[in-house]
Coordinates of C-alpha atoms in Angstrom, one line a residue:
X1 CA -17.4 -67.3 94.8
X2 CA -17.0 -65.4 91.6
X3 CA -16.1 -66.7 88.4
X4 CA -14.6 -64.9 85.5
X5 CA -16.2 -65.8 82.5
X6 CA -15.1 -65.6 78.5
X7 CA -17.4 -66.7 75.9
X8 CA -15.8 -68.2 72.9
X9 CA -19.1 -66.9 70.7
X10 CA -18.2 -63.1 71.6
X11 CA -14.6 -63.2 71.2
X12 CA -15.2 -64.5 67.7
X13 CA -17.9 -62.2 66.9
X14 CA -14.9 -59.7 67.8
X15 CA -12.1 -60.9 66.1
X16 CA -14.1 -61.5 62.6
X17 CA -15.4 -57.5 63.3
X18 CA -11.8 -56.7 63.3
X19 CA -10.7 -58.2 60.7
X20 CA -13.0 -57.1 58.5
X21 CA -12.6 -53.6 59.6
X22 CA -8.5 -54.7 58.3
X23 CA -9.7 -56.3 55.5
X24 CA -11.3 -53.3 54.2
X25 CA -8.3 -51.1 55.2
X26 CA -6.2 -53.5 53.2
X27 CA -8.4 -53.0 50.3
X28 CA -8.0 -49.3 50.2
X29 CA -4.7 -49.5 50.8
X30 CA -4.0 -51.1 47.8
X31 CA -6.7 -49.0 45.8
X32 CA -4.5 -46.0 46.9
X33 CA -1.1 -47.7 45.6
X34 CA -3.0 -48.7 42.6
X35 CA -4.0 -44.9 41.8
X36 CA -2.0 -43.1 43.4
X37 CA -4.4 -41.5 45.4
X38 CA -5.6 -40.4 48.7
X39 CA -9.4 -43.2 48.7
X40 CA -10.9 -40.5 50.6
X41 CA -9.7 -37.1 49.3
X42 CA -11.5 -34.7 51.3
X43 CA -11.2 -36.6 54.7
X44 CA -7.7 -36.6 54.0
X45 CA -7.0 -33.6 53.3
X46 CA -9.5 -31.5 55.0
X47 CA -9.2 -27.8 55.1
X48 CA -7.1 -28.3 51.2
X49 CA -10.2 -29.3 50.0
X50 CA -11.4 -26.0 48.8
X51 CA -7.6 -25.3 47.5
X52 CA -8.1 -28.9 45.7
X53 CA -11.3 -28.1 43.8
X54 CA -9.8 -25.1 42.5
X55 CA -7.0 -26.3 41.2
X56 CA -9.1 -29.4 39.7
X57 CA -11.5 -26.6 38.0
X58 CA -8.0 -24.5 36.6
X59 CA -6.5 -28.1 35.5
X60 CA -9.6 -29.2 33.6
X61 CA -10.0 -26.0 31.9
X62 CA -6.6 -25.4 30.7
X63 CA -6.8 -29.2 29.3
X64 CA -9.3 -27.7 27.3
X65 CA -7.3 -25.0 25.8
X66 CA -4.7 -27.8 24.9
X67 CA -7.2 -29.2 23.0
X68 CA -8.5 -26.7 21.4
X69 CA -5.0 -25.3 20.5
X70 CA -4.3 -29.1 19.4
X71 CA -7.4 -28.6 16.9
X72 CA -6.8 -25.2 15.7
X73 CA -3.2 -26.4 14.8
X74 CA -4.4 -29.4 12.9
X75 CA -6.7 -27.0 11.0
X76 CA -3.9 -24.9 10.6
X77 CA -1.5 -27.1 9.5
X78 CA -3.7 -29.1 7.1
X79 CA -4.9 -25.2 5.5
X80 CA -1.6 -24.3 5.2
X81 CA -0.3 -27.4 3.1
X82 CA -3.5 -26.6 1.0
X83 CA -2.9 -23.0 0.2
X84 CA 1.0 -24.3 -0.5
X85 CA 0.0 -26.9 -3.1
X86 CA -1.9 -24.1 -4.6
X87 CA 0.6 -21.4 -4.9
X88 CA 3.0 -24.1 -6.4
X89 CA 0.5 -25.3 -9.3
X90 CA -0.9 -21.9 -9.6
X91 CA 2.7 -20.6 -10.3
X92 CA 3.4 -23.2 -12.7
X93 CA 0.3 -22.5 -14.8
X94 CA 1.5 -18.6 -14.3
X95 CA 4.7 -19.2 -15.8
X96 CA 3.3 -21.1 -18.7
X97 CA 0.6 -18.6 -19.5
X98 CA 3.3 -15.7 -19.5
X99 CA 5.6 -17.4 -22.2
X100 CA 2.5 -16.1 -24.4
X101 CA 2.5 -12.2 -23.4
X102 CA 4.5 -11.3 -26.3
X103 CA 3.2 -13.1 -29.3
X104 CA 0.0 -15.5 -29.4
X105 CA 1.5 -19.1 -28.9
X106 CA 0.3 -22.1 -31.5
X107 CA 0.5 -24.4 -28.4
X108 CA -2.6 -22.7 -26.5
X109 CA -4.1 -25.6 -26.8
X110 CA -2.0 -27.1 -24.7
X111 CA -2.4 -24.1 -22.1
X112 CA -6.3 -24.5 -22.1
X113 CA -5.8 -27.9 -21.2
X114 CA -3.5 -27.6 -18.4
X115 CA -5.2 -24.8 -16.8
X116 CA -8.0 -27.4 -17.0
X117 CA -6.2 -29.6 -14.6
X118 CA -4.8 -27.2 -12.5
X119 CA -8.5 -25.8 -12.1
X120 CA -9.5 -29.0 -10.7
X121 CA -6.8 -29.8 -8.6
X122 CA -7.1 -25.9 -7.2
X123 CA -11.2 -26.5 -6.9
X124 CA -10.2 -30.1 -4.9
X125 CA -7.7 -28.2 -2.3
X126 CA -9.8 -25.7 -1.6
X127 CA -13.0 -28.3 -0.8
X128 CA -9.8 -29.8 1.6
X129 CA -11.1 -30.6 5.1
X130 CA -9.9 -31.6 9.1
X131 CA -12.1 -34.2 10.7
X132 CA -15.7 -33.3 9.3
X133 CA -15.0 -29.4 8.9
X134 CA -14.2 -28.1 5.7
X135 CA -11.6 -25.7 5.6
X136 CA -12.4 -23.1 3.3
X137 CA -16.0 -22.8 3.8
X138 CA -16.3 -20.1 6.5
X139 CA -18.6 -20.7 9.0
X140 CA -20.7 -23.5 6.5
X141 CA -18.0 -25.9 8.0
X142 CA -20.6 -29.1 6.9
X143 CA -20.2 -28.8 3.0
X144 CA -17.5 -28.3 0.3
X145 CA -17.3 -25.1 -0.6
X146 CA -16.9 -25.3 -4.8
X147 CA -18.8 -27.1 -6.8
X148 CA -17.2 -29.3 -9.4
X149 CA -15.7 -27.6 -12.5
X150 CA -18.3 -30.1 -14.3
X151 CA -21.3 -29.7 -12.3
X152 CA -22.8 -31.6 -9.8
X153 CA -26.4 -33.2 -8.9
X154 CA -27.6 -29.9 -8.2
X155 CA -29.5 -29.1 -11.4
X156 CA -27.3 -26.0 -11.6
X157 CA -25.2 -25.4 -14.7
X158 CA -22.0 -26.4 -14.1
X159 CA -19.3 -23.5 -13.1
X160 CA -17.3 -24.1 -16.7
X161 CA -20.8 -23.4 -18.4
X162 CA -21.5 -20.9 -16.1
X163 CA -18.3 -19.2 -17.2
X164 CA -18.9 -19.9 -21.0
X165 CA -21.9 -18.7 -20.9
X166 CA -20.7 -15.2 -19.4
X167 CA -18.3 -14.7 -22.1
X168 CA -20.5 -15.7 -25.0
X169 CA -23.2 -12.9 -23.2
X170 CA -20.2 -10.7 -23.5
X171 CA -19.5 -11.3 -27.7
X172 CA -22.8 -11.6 -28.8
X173 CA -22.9 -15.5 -29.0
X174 CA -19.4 -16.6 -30.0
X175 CA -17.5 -19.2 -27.5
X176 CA -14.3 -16.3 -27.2
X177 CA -14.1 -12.7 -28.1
X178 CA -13.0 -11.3 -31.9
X179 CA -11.7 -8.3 -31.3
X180 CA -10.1 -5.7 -28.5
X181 CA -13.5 -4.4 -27.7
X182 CA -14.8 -7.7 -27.3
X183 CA -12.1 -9.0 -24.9
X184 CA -12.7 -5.6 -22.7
X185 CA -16.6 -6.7 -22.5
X186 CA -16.1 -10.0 -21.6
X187 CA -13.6 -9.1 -19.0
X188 CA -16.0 -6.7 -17.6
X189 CA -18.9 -9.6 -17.6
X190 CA -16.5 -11.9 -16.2
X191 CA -15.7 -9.1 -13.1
X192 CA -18.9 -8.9 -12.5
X193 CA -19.5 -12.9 -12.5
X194 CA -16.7 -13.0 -9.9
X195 CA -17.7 -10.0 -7.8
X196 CA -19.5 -10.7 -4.4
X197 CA -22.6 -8.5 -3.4
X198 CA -25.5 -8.8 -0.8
X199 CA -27.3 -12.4 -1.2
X200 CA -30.6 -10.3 -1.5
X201 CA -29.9 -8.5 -4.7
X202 CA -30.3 -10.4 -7.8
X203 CA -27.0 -10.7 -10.5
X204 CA -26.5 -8.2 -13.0
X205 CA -28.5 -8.9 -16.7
X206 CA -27.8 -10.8 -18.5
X207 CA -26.2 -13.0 -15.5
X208 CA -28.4 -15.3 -14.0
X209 CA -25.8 -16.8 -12.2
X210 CA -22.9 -15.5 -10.0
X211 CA -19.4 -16.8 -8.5
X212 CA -21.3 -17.4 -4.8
X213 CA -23.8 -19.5 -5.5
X214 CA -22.8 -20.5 -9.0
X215 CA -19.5 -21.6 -8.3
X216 CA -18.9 -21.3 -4.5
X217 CA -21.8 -22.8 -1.7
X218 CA -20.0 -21.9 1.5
X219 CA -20.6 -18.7 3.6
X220 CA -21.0 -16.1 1.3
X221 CA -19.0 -12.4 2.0
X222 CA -22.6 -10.5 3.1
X223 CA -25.4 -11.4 4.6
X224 CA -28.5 -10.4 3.5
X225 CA -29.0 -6.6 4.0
X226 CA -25.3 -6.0 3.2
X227 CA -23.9 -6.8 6.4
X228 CA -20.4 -8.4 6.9
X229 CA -20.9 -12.3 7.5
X230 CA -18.8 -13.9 10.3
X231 CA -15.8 -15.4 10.0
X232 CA -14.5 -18.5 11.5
X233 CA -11.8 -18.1 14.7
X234 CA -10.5 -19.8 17.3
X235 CA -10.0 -19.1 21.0
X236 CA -6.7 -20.8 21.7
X237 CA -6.7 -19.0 25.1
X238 CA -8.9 -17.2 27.6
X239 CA -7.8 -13.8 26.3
X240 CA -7.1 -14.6 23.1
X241 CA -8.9 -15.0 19.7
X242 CA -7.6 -16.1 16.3
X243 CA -9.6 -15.1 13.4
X244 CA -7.4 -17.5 11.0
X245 CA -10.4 -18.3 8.2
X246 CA -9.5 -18.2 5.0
X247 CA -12.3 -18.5 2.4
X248 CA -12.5 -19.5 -0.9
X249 CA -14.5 -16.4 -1.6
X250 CA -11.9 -13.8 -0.8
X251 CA -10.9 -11.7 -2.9
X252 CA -7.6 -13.2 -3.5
X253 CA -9.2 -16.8 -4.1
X254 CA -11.7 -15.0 -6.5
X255 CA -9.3 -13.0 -9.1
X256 CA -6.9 -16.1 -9.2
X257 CA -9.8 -18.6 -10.0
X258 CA -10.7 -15.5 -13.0
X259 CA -7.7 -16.0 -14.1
X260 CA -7.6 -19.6 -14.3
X261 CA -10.9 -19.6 -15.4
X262 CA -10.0 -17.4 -18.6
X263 CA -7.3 -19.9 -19.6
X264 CA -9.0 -23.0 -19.2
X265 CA -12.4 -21.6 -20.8
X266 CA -10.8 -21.3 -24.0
X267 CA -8.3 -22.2 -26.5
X268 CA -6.4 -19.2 -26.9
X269 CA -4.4 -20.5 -30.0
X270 CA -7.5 -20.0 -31.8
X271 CA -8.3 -16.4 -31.1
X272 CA -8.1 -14.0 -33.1
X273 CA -4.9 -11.3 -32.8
X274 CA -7.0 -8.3 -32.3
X275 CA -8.6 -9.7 -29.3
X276 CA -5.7 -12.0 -28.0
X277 CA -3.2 -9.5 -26.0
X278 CA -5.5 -7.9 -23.8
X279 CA -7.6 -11.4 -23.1
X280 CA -4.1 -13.3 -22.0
X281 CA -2.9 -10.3 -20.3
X282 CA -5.8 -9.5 -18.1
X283 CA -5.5 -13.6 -17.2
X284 CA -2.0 -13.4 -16.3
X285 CA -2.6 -10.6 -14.5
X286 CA -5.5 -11.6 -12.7
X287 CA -3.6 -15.4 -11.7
X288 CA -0.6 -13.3 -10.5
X289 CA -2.2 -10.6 -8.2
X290 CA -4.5 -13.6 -6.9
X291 CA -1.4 -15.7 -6.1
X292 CA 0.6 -12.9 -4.5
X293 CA -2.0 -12.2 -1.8
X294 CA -2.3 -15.8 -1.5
X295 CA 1.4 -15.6 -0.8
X296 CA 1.0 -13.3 1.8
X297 CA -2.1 -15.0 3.4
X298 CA 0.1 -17.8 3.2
X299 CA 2.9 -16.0 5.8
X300 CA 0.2 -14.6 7.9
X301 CA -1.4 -18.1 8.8
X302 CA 2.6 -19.2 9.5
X303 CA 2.6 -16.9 12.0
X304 CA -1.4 -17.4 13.4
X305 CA 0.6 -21.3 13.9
X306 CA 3.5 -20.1 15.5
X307 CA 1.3 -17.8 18.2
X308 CA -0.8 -20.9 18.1
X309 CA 2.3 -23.1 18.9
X310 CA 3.1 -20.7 21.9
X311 CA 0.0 -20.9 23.5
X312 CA -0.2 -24.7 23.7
X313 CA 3.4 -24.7 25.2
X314 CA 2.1 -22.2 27.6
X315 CA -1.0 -24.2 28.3
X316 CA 0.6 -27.8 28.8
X317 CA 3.4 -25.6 31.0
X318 CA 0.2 -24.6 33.0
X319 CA -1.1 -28.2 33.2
X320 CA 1.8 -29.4 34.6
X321 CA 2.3 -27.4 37.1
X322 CA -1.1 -28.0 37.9
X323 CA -0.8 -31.7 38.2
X324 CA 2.2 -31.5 40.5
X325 CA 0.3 -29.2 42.7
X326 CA -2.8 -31.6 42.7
X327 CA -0.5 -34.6 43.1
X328 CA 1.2 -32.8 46.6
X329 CA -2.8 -32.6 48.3
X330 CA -4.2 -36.3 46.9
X331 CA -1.1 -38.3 46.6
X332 CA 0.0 -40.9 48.3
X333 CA 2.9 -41.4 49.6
X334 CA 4.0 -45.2 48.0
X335 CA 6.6 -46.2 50.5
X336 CA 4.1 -44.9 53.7
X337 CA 1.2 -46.9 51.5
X338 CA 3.1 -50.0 51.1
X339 CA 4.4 -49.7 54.7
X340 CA 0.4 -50.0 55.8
X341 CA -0.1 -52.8 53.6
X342 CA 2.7 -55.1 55.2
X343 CA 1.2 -54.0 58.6
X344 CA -2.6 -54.5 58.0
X345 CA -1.7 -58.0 56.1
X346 CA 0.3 -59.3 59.4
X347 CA -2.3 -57.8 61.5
X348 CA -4.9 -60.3 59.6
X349 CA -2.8 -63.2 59.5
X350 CA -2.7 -62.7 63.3
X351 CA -6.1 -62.2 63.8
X352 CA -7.2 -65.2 61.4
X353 CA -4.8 -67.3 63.8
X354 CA -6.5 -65.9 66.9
X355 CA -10.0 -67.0 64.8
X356 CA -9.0 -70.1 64.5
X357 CA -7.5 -71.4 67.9
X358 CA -10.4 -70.0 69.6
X359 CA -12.8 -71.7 66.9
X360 CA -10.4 -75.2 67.9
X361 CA -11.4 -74.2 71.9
X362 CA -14.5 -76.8 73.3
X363 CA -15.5 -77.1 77.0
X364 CA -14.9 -81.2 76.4
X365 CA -11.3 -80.3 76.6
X366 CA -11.2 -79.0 79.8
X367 CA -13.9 -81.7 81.7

């Protein structure tokens, strides 16, 4: 006679294999509701795989171009309210110095003093900087560009001696020019202090120093040889380069720091009447041209931020198109995932009863 036999030992072994197997279904079941996510992305989607990766790859680089147009705009934006602030106390000091184009004024003493201040607060915007960059720099983005109107730690003269000394090299030892002739050297000296040139060739006798160098440590205008330097851009799309940099060095920067340099070197109430016109003219004249190309490099970097702007629409546009496509291969569906949960956790409480009554089953019972 045959007999059927069951042993208790393998049907447990069997039951606890199964519900492991569930157990661990259940865990990425919830892993996927939790994330949103396909646990397995490739087994899941199989042949979309290589459709998957490359959307990934377009995805993660156009997140970079919304951070770097993110960046460029901050630098942007913090540049822009710099060169503003400079305009507006560069045209107030403009409008002072003017009053005194017809007739020498007994209050410029006064005038010296607040070009002074508007020097320093021009010399403070332009060392303004985003993050650890410095903004008006060039490409030396890792130190202020000017050097205080007093000096520094340098061991250099500072740039108001600098300047003094130029003038005084012009008159033959006196702190301002005495008479027409005079004002027309020192102007010239003071040109040539505020000219650029290649970093090889030495300044002009009787300068030793010259405005980069003496006055301005950031990227100077040539490298040495006579070659143009580079100039800072940004890249705010794969086609697309922004060369927004504006320097303290440029030109524009240069003749309006002349200018407010010629006001605040000296106390034109005491000059004499010969010299006067010419001196305050040619530092009006020099703070206005400066300050009317600043104005227009002013509206140019408005409209570097505005393509800027477009871009970064364009590029988070991009991104989330890219994330809904991405979302349609690994996504899960939440009401199919949370459908599989109630299932797999029934299909272990059933199991772990089925565990149990056979763990309850003994051979005494049935004797």
């Amino acid at each position: 006679m045959l007999y059927n036999a069951l042993s208790t030992l393998g049907m447990s072994r069997s039951l606890q294999s199964t519900m492991t197997r569930q157990q661990m279904e259940l865990t990425r079941a919830n892993e996927e509701v939790s994330t949103g996510v396909h646990a397995d992305v490739a087994a899941t989607i199989g042949a979309g795989t290589g459709r998957d990766i490359a959307l990934r790859n377009l995805f993660d680089r156009t997140d970079e171009y919304v951070k770097t147009t993110d960046l460029l705009d901050g630098r942007m934006k913090t540049m822009d309210s710099a060169m503003t602030s400079i305009l507006a106390s560069g045209t107030d000091l403009l409008a002072a110095a003017s009053t005194g184009l017809g007739q020498q004024s007994p209050t410029g003493t006064s005038l010296q003093i607040r070009a002074r201040g508007v020097l320093d607060q021009v010399v403070g915007l332009l060392n303004a900087s985003s993050g650890n960059s410095y903004l008006f720099a060039g490409t030396a983005l890792d130190q202020p560009p000017m050097r205080n109107v007093d000096g520094d730690k340098s061991g250099l003269r500072s740039p108001m001696q600098i300047v003094r000394d130029a003038i005084q090299s012009a008159t033959g030892g006196t702190a301002m020019p005495i008479t027409a002739a005079e004002t027309a050297a020192v102007v010239a000296r003071l040109d040539e202090l505020f000219a650029v040139r290649d970093p090889a060739t030495p300044a002009p006798a009787p300068l030793t120093d010259t405005f980069e160098g003496g006055l301005y440590t950031g990227t100077t205008t040539m490298q040495p040889g006579g070659s143009a330097s580079p100039r800072v851009a940004g890249q705010p799309a794969e086609s697309t380069g922004i060369a927004y940099g504006v320097q303290a060095n440029d030109p524009m920067m240069r003749q309006m720091l002349e200018g407010i340099y010629m006001l605040a070197a000296v106390d034109t109430s005491q000059m004499e009447v010969d010299a006067y016109p010419d001196y305050i003219r040619t530092a009006v004249d020099k703070l206005s041209g400066g300050l009317g190309k600043l104005r227009e490099a002013t509206a140019q970097l408005g409209i570097q931020r505005a393509q800027v702007a477009a871009l970064a629409e364009q590029h988070k546009t991009q991104k989330s198109v890219l994330s809904l496509q991405i979302d349609n291969l690994e996504g899960v569906d939440p009401y199919e995932a949370s459908t599989r949960i109630s299932q797999l956790e029934a299909q272990i409480d059933a199991t772990s009863s089925a565990t149990a009554r056979i763990a309850k089953l003994h051979l005494t019972n049935y004797l």
